[in-house]
Every structure is written in structure tokens, then in C-alpha cells.
mmCIF file of C-alpha atoms and ligand atoms in Angstrom:
data_model
loop_
_atom_site.group_PDB
_atom_site.id
_atom_site.type_symbol
_atom_site.label_atom_id
_atom_site.label_comp_id
_atom_site.label_asym_id
_atom_site.label_seq_id
_atom_site.Cartn_x
_atom_site.Cartn_y
_atom_site.Cartn_z
ATOM 1 C CA UNK A 1464 0.000 0.000 0.000
ATOM 2 C CA UNK A 1465 1.357 3.519 -0.778
ATOM 3 C CA UNK A 1466 2.088 5.748 2.213
ATOM 4 C CA UNK A 1467 -0.034 8.406 3.877
ATOM 5 C CA UNK A 1468 0.675 12.119 4.056
ATOM 6 C CA UNK A 1469 2.781 13.461 6.920
ATOM 7 C CA UNK A 1470 -0.070 15.784 7.939
ATOM 8 C CA UNK A 1471 -2.191 12.810 8.933
ATOM 9 C CA UNK A 1472 0.670 10.639 10.148
ATOM 10 C CA UNK A 1473 1.403 13.239 12.806
ATOM 11 C CA UNK A 1474 -2.281 13.898 13.537
ATOM 12 C CA UNK A 1475 -3.784 12.470 16.731
ATOM 13 C CA UNK A 1476 -7.388 11.298 16.741
ATOM 14 C CA UNK A 1477 -9.735 13.638 18.634
ATOM 15 C CA UNK A 1478 -9.912 12.260 22.153
ATOM 16 C CA UNK A 1479 -13.307 13.835 22.901
ATOM 17 C CA UNK A 1480 -14.744 12.066 19.874
ATOM 18 C CA UNK A 1481 -12.848 8.829 20.585
ATOM 19 C CA UNK A 1482 -13.821 8.535 24.271
ATOM 20 C CA UNK A 1483 -17.456 9.400 23.523
ATOM 21 C CA UNK A 1484 -17.509 6.724 20.811
ATOM 22 C CA UNK A 1485 -15.996 4.175 23.203
ATOM 23 C CA UNK A 1486 -18.654 4.909 25.842
ATOM 24 C CA UNK A 1487 -21.410 4.628 23.219
ATOM 25 C CA UNK A 1488 -20.024 1.322 22.001
ATOM 26 C CA UNK A 1489 -19.894 -0.099 25.562
ATOM 27 C CA UNK A 1490 -23.514 0.984 26.113
ATOM 28 C CA UNK A 1491 -24.475 -0.668 22.813
ATOM 29 C CA UNK A 1492 -22.894 -3.891 24.071
ATOM 30 C CA UNK A 1493 -25.132 -3.700 27.132
ATOM 31 C CA UNK A 1494 -22.469 -2.475 29.589
ATOM 32 C CA UNK A 1495 -23.996 -0.258 32.282
ATOM 33 C CA UNK A 1496 -21.714 2.717 31.685
ATOM 34 C CA UNK A 1497 -22.392 6.340 32.614
ATOM 35 C CA UNK A 1498 -21.010 8.515 29.850
ATOM 36 C CA UNK A 1499 -19.648 11.857 30.968
ATOM 37 C CA UNK A 1500 -17.506 12.146 27.861
ATOM 38 C CA UNK A 1501 -18.876 14.214 25.002
ATOM 39 C CA UNK A 1502 -20.262 17.654 25.305
ATOM 40 C CA UNK A 1503 -23.631 16.732 23.948
ATOM 41 C CA UNK A 1504 -26.916 17.893 25.482
ATOM 42 C CA UNK A 1505 -29.050 14.943 26.588
ATOM 43 C CA UNK A 1506 -32.212 16.970 25.844
ATOM 44 C CA UNK A 1507 -34.185 16.544 22.660
ATOM 45 C CA UNK A 1508 -34.357 19.752 20.632
ATOM 46 C CA UNK A 1509 -37.460 21.851 21.371
ATOM 47 C CA UNK A 1510 -40.671 20.776 19.626
ATOM 48 C CA UNK A 1511 -40.905 23.864 17.384
ATOM 49 C CA UNK A 1512 -37.495 22.984 15.934
ATOM 50 C CA UNK A 1513 -38.450 19.351 15.362
ATOM 51 C CA UNK A 1514 -41.631 20.566 13.682
ATOM 52 C CA UNK A 1515 -39.602 22.830 11.380
ATOM 53 C CA UNK A 1516 -37.507 19.804 10.376
ATOM 54 C CA UNK A 1517 -40.695 17.899 9.504
ATOM 55 C CA UNK A 1518 -41.871 20.930 7.555
ATOM 56 C CA UNK A 1519 -38.567 20.965 5.637
ATOM 57 C CA UNK A 1520 -39.325 17.418 4.493
ATOM 58 C CA UNK A 1521 -42.901 18.301 3.561
ATOM 59 C CA UNK A 1522 -41.617 21.279 1.569
ATOM 60 C CA UNK A 1523 -39.151 19.016 -0.217
ATOM 61 C CA UNK A 1524 -36.088 21.024 0.812
ATOM 62 C CA UNK A 1525 -33.799 18.249 -0.299
ATOM 63 C CA UNK A 1526 -31.539 20.096 -2.728
ATOM 64 C CA UNK A 1527 -28.132 21.697 -2.261
ATOM 65 C CA UNK A 1528 -28.276 25.064 -0.620
ATOM 66 C CA UNK A 1529 -25.905 27.898 -1.416
ATOM 67 C CA UNK A 1530 -22.425 27.081 -0.091
ATOM 68 C CA UNK A 1531 -22.666 29.966 2.369
ATOM 69 C CA UNK A 1532 -26.017 28.745 3.718
ATOM 70 C CA UNK A 1533 -29.589 29.699 2.860
ATOM 71 C CA UNK A 1534 -30.474 33.382 2.823
ATOM 72 C CA UNK A 1535 -33.143 32.680 5.495
ATOM 73 C CA UNK A 1536 -30.635 31.138 7.883
ATOM 74 C CA UNK A 1537 -27.963 33.780 7.353
ATOM 75 C CA UNK A 1538 -30.583 36.472 7.984
ATOM 76 C CA UNK A 1539 -31.708 34.623 11.127
ATOM 77 C CA UNK A 1540 -28.105 34.390 12.331
ATOM 78 C CA UNK A 1541 -27.547 38.105 11.683
ATOM 79 C CA UNK A 1542 -30.796 38.865 13.571
ATOM 80 C CA UNK A 1543 -29.660 36.701 16.506
ATOM 81 C CA UNK A 1544 -26.377 38.632 16.777
ATOM 82 C CA UNK A 1545 -28.237 41.951 16.616
ATOM 83 C CA UNK A 1546 -30.858 40.927 19.179
ATOM 84 C CA UNK A 1547 -28.670 39.114 21.704
ATOM 85 C CA UNK A 1548 -25.256 40.696 21.280
ATOM 86 C CA UNK A 1549 -25.875 44.136 19.751
ATOM 87 C CA UNK A 1550 -23.657 43.168 16.782
ATOM 88 C CA UNK A 1551 -24.474 44.309 13.261
ATOM 89 C CA UNK A 1552 -23.667 41.894 10.440
ATOM 90 C CA UNK A 1553 -24.919 41.932 6.866
ATOM 91 C CA UNK A 1554 -25.992 38.464 5.659
ATOM 92 C CA UNK A 1555 -22.772 38.290 3.552
ATOM 93 C CA UNK A 1556 -20.794 38.546 6.778
ATOM 94 C CA UNK A 1557 -22.263 35.206 7.876
ATOM 95 C CA UNK A 1558 -21.186 31.733 6.756
ATOM 96 C CA UNK A 1559 -23.076 28.554 7.676
ATOM 97 C CA UNK A 1560 -20.922 25.416 7.971
ATOM 98 C CA UNK A 1561 -21.101 21.779 9.023
ATOM 99 C CA UNK A 1562 -20.756 22.468 12.735
ATOM 100 C CA UNK A 1563 -18.743 25.045 14.614
ATOM 101 C CA UNK A 1564 -15.774 22.752 14.140
ATOM 102 C CA UNK A 1565 -15.781 23.405 10.398
ATOM 103 C CA UNK A 1566 -16.302 27.136 10.935
ATOM 104 C CA UNK A 1567 -13.103 27.199 12.979
ATOM 105 C CA UNK A 1568 -11.210 24.970 10.557
ATOM 106 C CA UNK A 1569 -12.199 27.178 7.605
ATOM 107 C CA UNK A 1570 -11.005 30.174 9.596
ATOM 108 C CA UNK A 1571 -7.566 28.788 10.484
ATOM 109 C CA UNK A 1572 -7.077 27.621 6.908
ATOM 110 C CA UNK A 1573 -7.983 31.098 5.691
ATOM 111 C CA UNK A 1574 -5.549 33.151 7.762
ATOM 112 C CA UNK A 1575 -2.555 31.011 8.719
ATOM 113 C CA UNK A 1576 0.697 31.008 6.754
ATOM 114 C CA UNK A 1577 3.348 28.399 7.608
ATOM 115 C CA UNK A 1578 4.886 29.192 10.991
ATOM 116 C CA UNK A 1579 2.216 31.690 12.069
ATOM 117 C CA UNK A 1580 1.401 31.454 15.758
ATOM 118 C CA UNK A 1581 -1.997 31.149 17.402
ATOM 119 C CA UNK A 1582 -2.206 32.009 21.086
ATOM 120 C CA UNK A 1583 -4.688 29.838 22.983
ATOM 121 C CA UNK A 1584 -5.518 29.223 26.619
ATOM 122 C CA UNK A 1585 -4.981 25.776 28.164
ATOM 123 C CA UNK A 1586 -6.719 23.642 29.236
ATOM 124 C CA UNK A 1587 -8.064 23.947 25.670
ATOM 125 C CA UNK A 1588 -10.452 22.036 23.444
ATOM 126 C CA UNK A 1589 -8.488 19.219 21.821
ATOM 127 C CA UNK A 1590 -9.180 20.331 18.252
ATOM 128 C CA UNK A 1591 -7.664 23.822 18.597
ATOM 129 C CA UNK A 1592 -3.980 22.869 18.363
ATOM 130 C CA UNK A 1593 -4.723 20.088 15.869
ATOM 131 C CA UNK A 1594 -6.519 22.451 13.495
ATOM 132 C CA UNK A 1595 -3.808 25.104 13.813
ATOM 133 C CA UNK A 1596 -1.142 22.527 12.969
ATOM 134 C CA UNK A 1597 -3.137 21.213 10.008
ATOM 135 C CA UNK A 1598 -3.156 24.767 8.676
ATOM 136 C CA UNK A 1599 0.652 24.925 9.066
ATOM 137 C CA UNK A 1600 0.559 27.105 12.163
ATOM 138 C CA UNK A 1601 2.081 26.818 15.610
ATOM 139 C CA UNK A 1602 -0.068 26.716 18.763
ATOM 140 C CA UNK A 1603 1.314 28.914 21.556
ATOM 141 C CA UNK A 1604 -0.149 28.032 24.898
ATOM 142 C CA UNK A 1605 -1.023 30.200 27.893
ATOM 143 C CA UNK A 1606 -1.861 28.115 30.936
ATOM 144 C CA UNK A 1607 -4.816 29.007 33.139
ATOM 145 C CA UNK A 1608 -4.602 27.659 36.690
ATOM 146 C CA UNK A 1609 -7.179 25.599 38.550
ATOM 147 C CA UNK A 1610 -6.772 27.838 41.604
ATOM 148 C CA UNK A 1611 -7.877 30.796 39.429
ATOM 149 C CA UNK A 1612 -10.925 28.855 38.256
ATOM 150 C CA UNK A 1613 -9.106 28.373 34.926
ATOM 151 C CA UNK A 1614 -9.454 32.070 34.095
ATOM 152 C CA UNK A 1615 -6.154 33.118 32.460
ATOM 153 C CA UNK A 1616 -4.019 36.059 33.458
ATOM 154 C CA UNK A 1617 -3.970 38.716 30.737
ATOM 155 C CA UNK A 1618 -0.262 39.370 31.445
ATOM 156 C CA UNK A 1619 0.465 35.773 30.397
ATOM 157 C CA UNK A 1620 -1.481 36.295 27.175
ATOM 158 C CA UNK A 1621 0.490 39.472 26.473
ATOM 159 C CA UNK A 1622 3.781 37.691 27.157
ATOM 160 C CA UNK A 1623 2.886 34.940 24.660
ATOM 161 C CA UNK A 1624 2.552 37.379 21.741
ATOM 162 C CA UNK A 1625 5.525 37.449 19.326
ATOM 163 C CA UNK A 1626 6.095 38.984 15.898
ATOM 164 C CA UNK A 1627 4.818 35.690 14.450
ATOM 165 C CA UNK A 1628 1.466 35.799 16.242
ATOM 166 C CA UNK A 1629 -1.455 35.918 13.825
ATOM 167 C CA UNK A 1630 -4.476 34.934 15.899
ATOM 168 C CA UNK A 1631 -5.663 35.213 19.498
ATOM 169 C CA UNK A 1632 -8.202 32.532 20.296
ATOM 170 C CA UNK A 1633 -10.713 33.085 23.076
ATOM 171 C CA UNK A 1634 -13.302 30.576 24.290
ATOM 172 C CA UNK A 1635 -15.620 31.641 27.085
ATOM 173 C CA UNK A 1636 -17.496 29.771 28.478
ATOM 174 C CA UNK A 1637 -14.651 27.349 27.981
ATOM 175 C CA UNK A 1638 -14.635 23.799 26.795
ATOM 176 C CA UNK A 1639 -13.145 21.948 28.713
ATOM 177 C CA UNK A 1640 -13.066 23.986 31.965
ATOM 178 C CA UNK A 1641 -16.413 25.800 31.990
ATOM 179 C CA UNK A 1642 -14.599 29.030 32.923
ATOM 180 C CA UNK A 1643 -16.417 32.250 32.024
ATOM 181 C CA UNK A 1644 -14.045 35.160 31.442
ATOM 182 C CA UNK A 1645 -15.067 38.474 33.036
ATOM 183 C CA UNK A 1646 -15.865 41.313 30.586
ATOM 184 C CA UNK A 1647 -12.667 43.200 31.460
ATOM 185 C CA UNK A 1648 -10.564 40.169 30.503
ATOM 186 C CA UNK A 1649 -12.413 39.755 27.209
ATOM 187 C CA UNK A 1650 -11.799 43.440 26.573
ATOM 188 C CA UNK A 1651 -8.137 42.861 27.416
ATOM 189 C CA UNK A 1652 -7.889 40.214 24.694
ATOM 190 C CA UNK A 1653 -9.541 42.656 22.267
ATOM 191 C CA UNK A 1654 -7.104 45.426 23.159
ATOM 192 C CA UNK A 1655 -4.135 43.111 22.656
ATOM 193 C CA UNK A 1656 -5.491 42.077 19.270
ATOM 194 C CA UNK A 1657 -5.860 45.734 18.308
ATOM 195 C CA UNK A 1658 -2.423 46.723 19.607
ATOM 196 C CA UNK A 1659 -0.639 43.891 17.758
ATOM 197 C CA UNK A 1660 -2.869 43.841 14.654
ATOM 198 C CA UNK A 1661 -4.087 40.263 15.204
ATOM 199 C CA UNK A 1662 -7.159 38.292 14.295
ATOM 200 C CA UNK A 1663 -9.346 37.498 17.267
ATOM 201 C CA UNK A 1664 -11.314 34.259 17.010
ATOM 202 C CA UNK A 1665 -14.078 34.136 19.600
ATOM 203 C CA UNK A 1666 -15.501 30.656 20.097
ATOM 204 C CA UNK A 1667 -18.913 31.483 21.547
ATOM 205 C CA UNK A 1668 -20.508 28.041 21.246
ATOM 206 C CA UNK A 1669 -21.446 27.971 24.951
ATOM 207 C CA UNK A 1670 -22.990 31.451 25.062
ATOM 208 C CA UNK A 1671 -26.358 30.193 26.302
ATOM 209 C CA UNK A 1672 -24.881 28.060 29.073
ATOM 210 C CA UNK A 1673 -23.818 30.605 31.670
ATOM 211 C CA UNK A 1674 -24.934 30.074 35.292
ATOM 212 C CA UNK A 1675 -23.044 32.786 37.160
ATOM 213 C CA UNK A 1676 -21.881 36.090 35.758
ATOM 214 C CA UNK A 1677 -22.492 37.270 32.262
ATOM 215 C CA UNK A 1678 -21.534 36.194 28.749
ATOM 216 C CA UNK A 1679 -19.357 38.640 26.824
ATOM 217 C CA UNK A 1680 -18.294 38.213 23.219
ATOM 218 C CA UNK A 1681 -14.957 39.616 22.074
ATOM 219 C CA UNK A 1682 -16.743 40.878 18.960
ATOM 220 C CA UNK A 1683 -18.377 43.557 21.114
ATOM 221 C CA UNK A 1684 -15.008 45.359 21.304
ATOM 222 C CA UNK A 1685 -13.199 44.842 17.971
ATOM 223 C CA UNK A 1686 -15.729 43.488 15.451
ATOM 224 C CA UNK A 1687 -13.518 44.547 12.505
ATOM 225 C CA UNK A 1688 -10.903 41.912 13.461
ATOM 226 C CA UNK A 1689 -13.080 39.330 15.231
ATOM 227 C CA UNK A 1690 -14.577 36.154 13.890
ATOM 228 C CA UNK A 1691 -17.412 34.849 16.038
ATOM 229 C CA UNK A 1692 -17.570 31.059 15.921
ATOM 230 C CA UNK A 1693 -21.004 29.806 16.886
ATOM 231 C CA UNK A 1694 -23.510 27.102 16.105
ATOM 232 C CA UNK A 1695 -26.673 25.236 16.911
ATOM 233 C CA UNK A 1696 -25.152 22.296 18.784
ATOM 234 C CA UNK A 1697 -24.939 23.355 22.405
ATOM 235 C CA UNK A 1698 -27.473 26.069 23.157
ATOM 236 C CA UNK A 1699 -30.155 24.549 20.927
ATOM 237 C CA UNK A 1700 -29.364 20.844 21.546
ATOM 238 C CA UNK A 1701 -28.819 20.170 17.838
ATOM 239 C CA UNK A 1702 -25.426 18.436 17.911
ATOM 240 C CA UNK A 1703 -26.105 15.781 15.283
ATOM 241 C CA UNK A 1704 -27.668 18.251 12.876
ATOM 242 C CA UNK A 1705 -24.232 19.796 12.263
ATOM 243 C CA UNK A 1706 -24.966 23.475 11.922
ATOM 244 C CA UNK A 1707 -22.220 25.938 12.752
ATOM 245 C CA UNK A 1708 -21.982 29.551 11.783
ATOM 246 C CA UNK A 1709 -19.323 32.218 11.699
ATOM 247 C CA UNK A 1710 -19.735 35.981 11.511
ATOM 248 C CA UNK A 1711 -17.034 38.521 10.888
ATOM 249 C CA UNK A 1712 -15.298 40.815 8.424
ATOM 250 C CA UNK A 1713 -16.467 40.294 4.847
ATOM 251 C CA UNK A 1714 -13.069 39.343 3.295
ATOM 252 C CA UNK A 1715 -12.524 36.614 5.894
ATOM 253 C CA UNK A 1716 -16.044 35.221 5.474
ATOM 254 C CA UNK A 1717 -15.617 35.294 1.677
ATOM 255 C CA UNK A 1718 -12.318 33.380 1.945
ATOM 256 C CA UNK A 1719 -13.867 30.784 4.245
ATOM 257 C CA UNK A 1720 -16.746 30.457 1.800
ATOM 258 C CA UNK A 1721 -14.366 29.815 -1.146
ATOM 259 C CA UNK A 1722 -12.627 27.141 0.882
ATOM 260 C CA UNK A 1723 -15.917 25.524 1.840
ATOM 261 C CA UNK A 1724 -17.100 25.623 -1.779
ATOM 262 C CA UNK A 1725 -14.085 23.513 -2.753
ATOM 263 C CA UNK A 1726 -14.401 21.078 0.144
ATOM 264 C CA UNK A 1727 -17.841 20.320 1.591
ATOM 265 C CA UNK A 1728 -20.195 22.895 -0.004
ATOM 266 C CA UNK A 1729 -23.247 23.936 1.979
ATOM 267 C CA UNK A 1730 -24.511 22.360 5.196
ATOM 268 C CA UNK A 1731 -27.501 20.014 5.391
ATOM 269 C CA UNK A 1732 -30.592 21.646 3.850
ATOM 270 C CA UNK A 1733 -33.131 20.180 6.310
ATOM 271 C CA UNK A 1734 -31.067 21.142 9.352
ATOM 272 C CA UNK A 1735 -30.618 24.687 8.037
ATOM 273 C CA UNK A 1736 -34.390 25.086 7.740
ATOM 274 C CA UNK A 1737 -34.897 23.776 11.281
ATOM 275 C CA UNK A 1738 -32.204 26.076 12.663
ATOM 276 C CA UNK A 1739 -34.091 29.088 11.276
ATOM 277 C CA UNK A 1740 -36.938 28.140 13.631
ATOM 278 C CA UNK A 1741 -34.496 27.683 16.531
ATOM 279 C CA UNK A 1742 -33.203 31.226 15.998
ATOM 280 C CA UNK A 1743 -36.373 33.039 14.955
ATOM 281 C CA UNK A 1744 -38.997 31.613 17.303
ATOM 282 C CA UNK A 1745 -37.406 33.627 20.033
ATOM 283 C CA UNK A 1746 -39.768 33.062 22.953
ATOM 284 C CA UNK A 1747 -40.065 29.304 22.541
ATOM 285 C CA UNK A 1748 -36.321 28.933 22.222
ATOM 286 C CA UNK A 1749 -35.688 31.184 25.214
ATOM 287 C CA UNK A 1750 -38.037 29.040 27.308
ATOM 288 C CA UNK A 1751 -36.182 25.895 26.214
ATOM 289 C CA UNK A 1752 -32.831 27.467 27.031
ATOM 290 C CA UNK A 1753 -34.027 28.623 30.452
ATOM 291 C CA UNK A 1754 -35.283 25.108 31.215
ATOM 292 C CA UNK A 1755 -32.052 23.407 30.132
ATOM 293 C CA UNK A 1756 -29.894 25.996 31.881
ATOM 294 C CA UNK A 1757 -31.705 25.395 35.180
ATOM 295 C CA UNK A 1758 -31.245 21.633 34.794
ATOM 296 C CA UNK A 1759 -27.525 21.936 33.984
ATOM 297 C CA UNK A 1760 -27.010 24.290 36.877
ATOM 298 C CA UNK A 1761 -28.529 21.833 39.352
ATOM 299 C CA UNK A 1762 -26.390 18.994 37.973
ATOM 300 C CA UNK A 1763 -23.284 21.159 38.129
ATOM 301 C CA UNK A 1764 -23.902 21.993 41.769
ATOM 302 C CA UNK A 1765 -24.506 18.360 42.724
ATOM 303 C CA UNK A 1766 -21.473 17.148 40.782
ATOM 304 C CA UNK A 1767 -18.991 19.777 41.982
ATOM 305 C CA UNK A 1768 -20.089 19.466 45.615
ATOM 306 C CA UNK A 1769 -19.945 15.684 45.401
ATOM 307 C CA UNK A 1770 -16.502 15.529 43.775
ATOM 308 C CA UNK A 1771 -14.959 17.956 46.260
ATOM 309 C CA UNK A 1772 -16.514 16.006 49.131
ATOM 310 C CA UNK A 1773 -14.801 12.890 47.754
ATOM 311 C CA UNK A 1774 -11.466 14.708 47.759
ATOM 312 C CA UNK A 1775 -11.353 15.182 43.986
ATOM 313 C CA UNK A 1776 -10.641 18.890 43.812
ATOM 314 C CA UNK A 1777 -12.941 20.575 41.273
ATOM 315 C CA UNK A 1778 -13.380 24.337 40.789
ATOM 316 C CA UNK A 1779 -17.001 25.480 40.364
ATOM 317 C CA UNK A 1780 -17.285 26.512 36.701
ATOM 318 C CA UNK A 1781 -19.606 29.377 35.778
ATOM 319 C CA UNK A 1782 -20.614 27.991 32.394
ATOM 320 C CA UNK A 1783 -20.720 25.262 29.708
ATOM 321 C CA UNK A 1784 -21.424 21.712 30.955
ATOM 322 C CA UNK A 1785 -17.996 20.463 31.914
ATOM 323 C CA UNK A 1786 -15.920 20.230 35.046
ATOM 324 C CA UNK A 1787 -12.174 19.664 35.263
ATOM 325 C CA UNK A 1788 -11.499 17.346 38.130
ATOM 326 C CA UNK A 1789 -8.203 16.561 39.793
ATOM 327 C CA UNK A 1790 -7.959 12.768 39.724
ATOM 328 C CA UNK A 1791 -4.507 12.342 41.295
ATOM 329 C CA UNK A 1792 -6.241 10.658 44.270
ATOM 330 C CA UNK A 1793 -7.317 7.908 41.846
ATOM 331 C CA UNK A 1794 -4.020 7.793 39.938
ATOM 332 C CA UNK A 1795 -1.332 10.455 39.402
ATOM 333 C CA UNK A 1796 -1.543 9.748 35.671
ATOM 334 C CA UNK A 1797 -4.809 11.070 34.211
ATOM 335 C CA UNK A 1798 -4.997 8.433 31.475
ATOM 336 C CA UNK A 1799 -4.707 5.641 34.032
ATOM 337 C CA UNK A 1800 -7.240 7.434 36.245
ATOM 338 C CA UNK A 1801 -9.673 7.592 33.315
ATOM 339 C CA UNK A 1802 -9.164 3.884 32.619
ATOM 340 C CA UNK A 1803 -9.794 3.048 36.293
ATOM 341 C CA UNK A 1804 -12.929 5.175 36.269
ATOM 342 C CA UNK A 1805 -14.159 3.319 33.212
ATOM 343 C CA UNK A 1806 -13.079 -0.216 34.100
ATOM 344 C CA UNK A 1807 -13.783 -0.186 37.817
ATOM 345 C CA UNK A 1808 -16.500 2.442 38.277
ATOM 346 C CA UNK A 1809 -18.102 2.284 34.824
ATOM 347 C CA UNK A 1810 -17.926 6.066 34.553
ATOM 348 C CA UNK A 1811 -16.598 7.285 31.217
ATOM 349 C CA UNK A 1812 -14.667 10.579 31.190
ATOM 350 C CA UNK A 1813 -12.071 12.209 28.934
ATOM 351 C CA UNK A 1814 -8.512 12.291 30.331
ATOM 352 C CA UNK A 1815 -6.963 15.741 30.510
ATOM 353 C CA UNK A 1816 -3.933 14.806 28.408
ATOM 354 C CA UNK A 1817 -5.090 16.270 25.106
ATOM 355 C CA UNK A 1818 -6.614 19.313 26.822
ATOM 356 C CA UNK A 1819 -3.159 19.957 28.320
ATOM 357 C CA UNK A 1820 -4.580 19.343 31.787
ATOM 358 C CA UNK A 1821 -2.260 16.836 33.446
ATOM 359 C CA UNK A 1822 -3.595 15.058 36.541
ATOM 360 C CA UNK A 1823 -7.163 15.941 35.592
ATOM 361 C CA UNK A 1824 -10.104 14.571 33.656
ATOM 362 C CA UNK A 1825 -13.000 16.353 31.984
ATOM 363 C CA UNK A 1826 -16.475 15.288 33.056
ATOM 364 C CA UNK A 1827 -19.528 16.405 31.136
ATOM 365 C CA UNK A 1828 -22.721 16.825 33.136
ATOM 366 C CA UNK A 1829 -24.909 16.948 30.036
ATOM 367 C CA UNK A 1830 -26.495 13.835 31.429
ATOM 368 C CA UNK A 1831 -29.416 13.357 33.831
ATOM 369 C CA UNK A 1832 -29.232 14.336 37.496
ATOM 370 C CA UNK A 1833 -29.898 10.718 38.355
ATOM 371 C CA UNK A 1834 -26.828 9.657 36.346
ATOM 372 C CA UNK A 1835 -24.726 12.383 37.954
ATOM 373 C CA UNK A 1836 -25.719 11.073 41.421
ATOM 374 C CA UNK A 1837 -25.072 7.484 40.379
ATOM 375 C CA UNK A 1838 -21.650 8.438 38.971
ATOM 376 C CA UNK A 1839 -20.717 10.029 42.303
ATOM 377 C CA UNK A 1840 -21.724 6.878 44.174
ATOM 378 C CA UNK A 1841 -19.661 4.733 41.841
ATOM 379 C CA UNK A 1842 -16.630 7.000 42.234
ATOM 380 C CA UNK A 1843 -17.051 6.895 46.011
ATOM 381 C CA UNK A 1844 -17.073 3.092 45.889
ATOM 382 C CA UNK A 1845 -13.947 3.149 43.695
ATOM 383 C CA UNK A 1846 -12.142 5.362 46.173
ATOM 384 C CA UNK A 1847 -13.151 2.947 48.923
HETATM 385 N N1 LIG B 459 -17.256 19.680 21.393
HETATM 386 C C1 LIG B 459 -17.704 18.442 21.989
HETATM 387 C C2 LIG B 459 -16.743 17.944 23.044
HETATM 388 O O1 LIG B 459 -15.761 18.574 23.321
HETATM 389 C C3 LIG B 459 -18.011 17.403 20.955
HETATM 390 C C4 LIG B 459 -16.908 16.490 20.527
HETATM 391 C C5 LIG B 459 -15.899 17.178 19.666
HETATM 392 O O2 LIG B 459 -16.215 17.497 18.523
HETATM 393 O O3 LIG B 459 -14.810 17.405 20.182
HETATM 394 O O4 LIG B 459 -17.006 16.936 23.631
#
């Protein structure tokens, strides 16, 4: 067999995807496993969104859409940014993609030259450094500390900037830590981007999952150099429908659109139609988000209290649906700790290794309160 390209030979598989798949496979085999792996809401999408998907079928919306997404969806996205964030985008400043993951990938591919640096905060989502490297760039990491609730120090961000820096990446609420950055820190990132003439990529996927404090998008400060990365997966419980969207300066969106037109073309036509309902039927969606937020908050409180009581130190995150837990009491090595949790407690988690969070694992509480309680009991039994 002929060889493979170096870019994939050196590419690690996504551990969030891999551990979630492993937990699903065990469940399929009948193993009683509690999956706290993937960041995937356990709620069904709201009924008005499901109904819009049925309507899309009835209307026969089965053809390709424009690469950039349907006009209706791009208008709905622009209206969402206006309504919720006070941001003004023309529809041609919006690109719909196959999940926020593709939005981000398009963006890195559109701005990075070989050797360009992207400053990101660790613990980070596993796909950030991988995507930067695929684009020929170099991830430069700023570490946020557990004792600071995983909120980074702006001085560390400043110190990481070099003449090769091209992009600052900000993700608040954060996957995998759940940290929500205060507005003055977000503004600090924006000021650094302005001062050093950098792109600012603001991954806002978890906007609607904030329990304490307030969501702030970096685009509020420097929209002319910010790409907002967003999508339907988290706040609207539409993970499998694969709808992401980006909004930002026209030349960047146009470049991302050219790239997408030569790779995947437009996103799924039925899912785009359903996402219009998720965005435009404002009151119904807000009620759904309030309901899910209250449920996540309760689970978070139970989980964080329970883990700390068991001696597994876990900061209380203000957002998203993840906690970063210190598992050195189970095993100093986080991969071995994750294996013990799976094999002996039947609780599936993602080891911190690929998030650059040594000694820790990520646990998702996008699972029922009952499962969260059961997981805590199993961990307690494991710890003896
Ligand atoms: N973003 C989710 C997670 O971190 C989904 C899996 C993935 O694409 O990484 O679990």
C-alpha cells in the first residue's frame, strides 16, 4: 500500500470524539456505563425545531443550498447577533458550515501562513492545536490555573505574543473547563489584538450556558478583526444536525466560503431550515434554554459538591457543561485514572492529556441528574 501524508501521520485522533464513541459502544454492548464524555446535550431539541424539520421534508427542501447557507438562515443568524449581542452583520458577513468545528477549521485555513502562531488558553479544546497545525501554524499556549478557576491572566497572554502571532483565540465559556471570562478580561484580549494587529477568534458556542456572571463576546469590542464562531449544537441541543456559523469581516467570510465551496459545499438543507426556527422563534427557544440551563445548573452543583466532598478537587465553573477534576487521588496519571474510572466504576470521562490538563479529567454533566448522582456513588465506591 502507498504511504499516507505526513499531515495525517502526525495527527492524533480527537480524544473527545474517541472517548465518547468508546462509551457509546460499551452501552451498545449492554455495559452499564455512565457517559460523561462528550459535550452533547441529553435533551431533545425543542418541539418547534423538530416541527420545522418535519416541515422541511414536507416542503421538499432536499436540494443543495448555497455554499454559504440559505439566505433565510444567514438572515436569522444576523438577527440573533443583533438581538442578543448588539452586533451588526450583513448576511454576507455570515457563513453557515457543518458544525462550529468546520467554521473554525475554515477560519484557520484562511488566515494562517506556515509558521504563524496562534495564542490559545490551556486547558483547551483538543481540536484547537490540531486544526492550527493542520493549517501549518504553531499553537502557543497560555496556561490558566485551577486555583484561578481556569481564568487566564492577561499578562500571560500578552507575554505569549511574538512577531509571528497571527491569531488570538478566546473561548468563554470554555470547553473543557467551563470558565467564564469576566468582561474586562475579554476586553483585554480585544485590546491586545488591536495593539498587535491580530485576528481574534471568539468561540462562543457555549454562550447560552452561563450560570453565574455574564456572557461577553470579544466581537463587542473589535468586530472589525473578530470572527465569532457559533452554532446550533450546544445552546439549541442540535449536535447531530451539524450546523455551525461564523460571523465577521467580509473578506474573511468570503475566503472561508471559497474554501468551503471547494471542500464540503453547503450544510444540510433540512437542518438549516430547522435552525431558522431555533433562531427566529425567540420566545419558545428562550423558554427551552431557560429550562435546560436550570437543569444543567442543578447537575453542576450536585457534581462539583460531590466531587470535592470525595477529595477530587474541582473548581465550580460558571458555564458550559464540563468540570475539570483533579484525579490524582485515583491515579497520578490522568490516562490511568480515566481507565480506572471506566473499568472499575463504569464512569466514562475524557482524560486531561489532550486538553493539556495533566492530573485531571474532563467530566460532562450533560447527562441526567440521576446519572450524575449514580456516577458520584460509583466514584465513592472506587475510592473505597
Ligand atoms: N465539542 C464536543 C466535546 O468537546 C463534541 C466532541 C468534539 O467534537 O470534540 O465533547
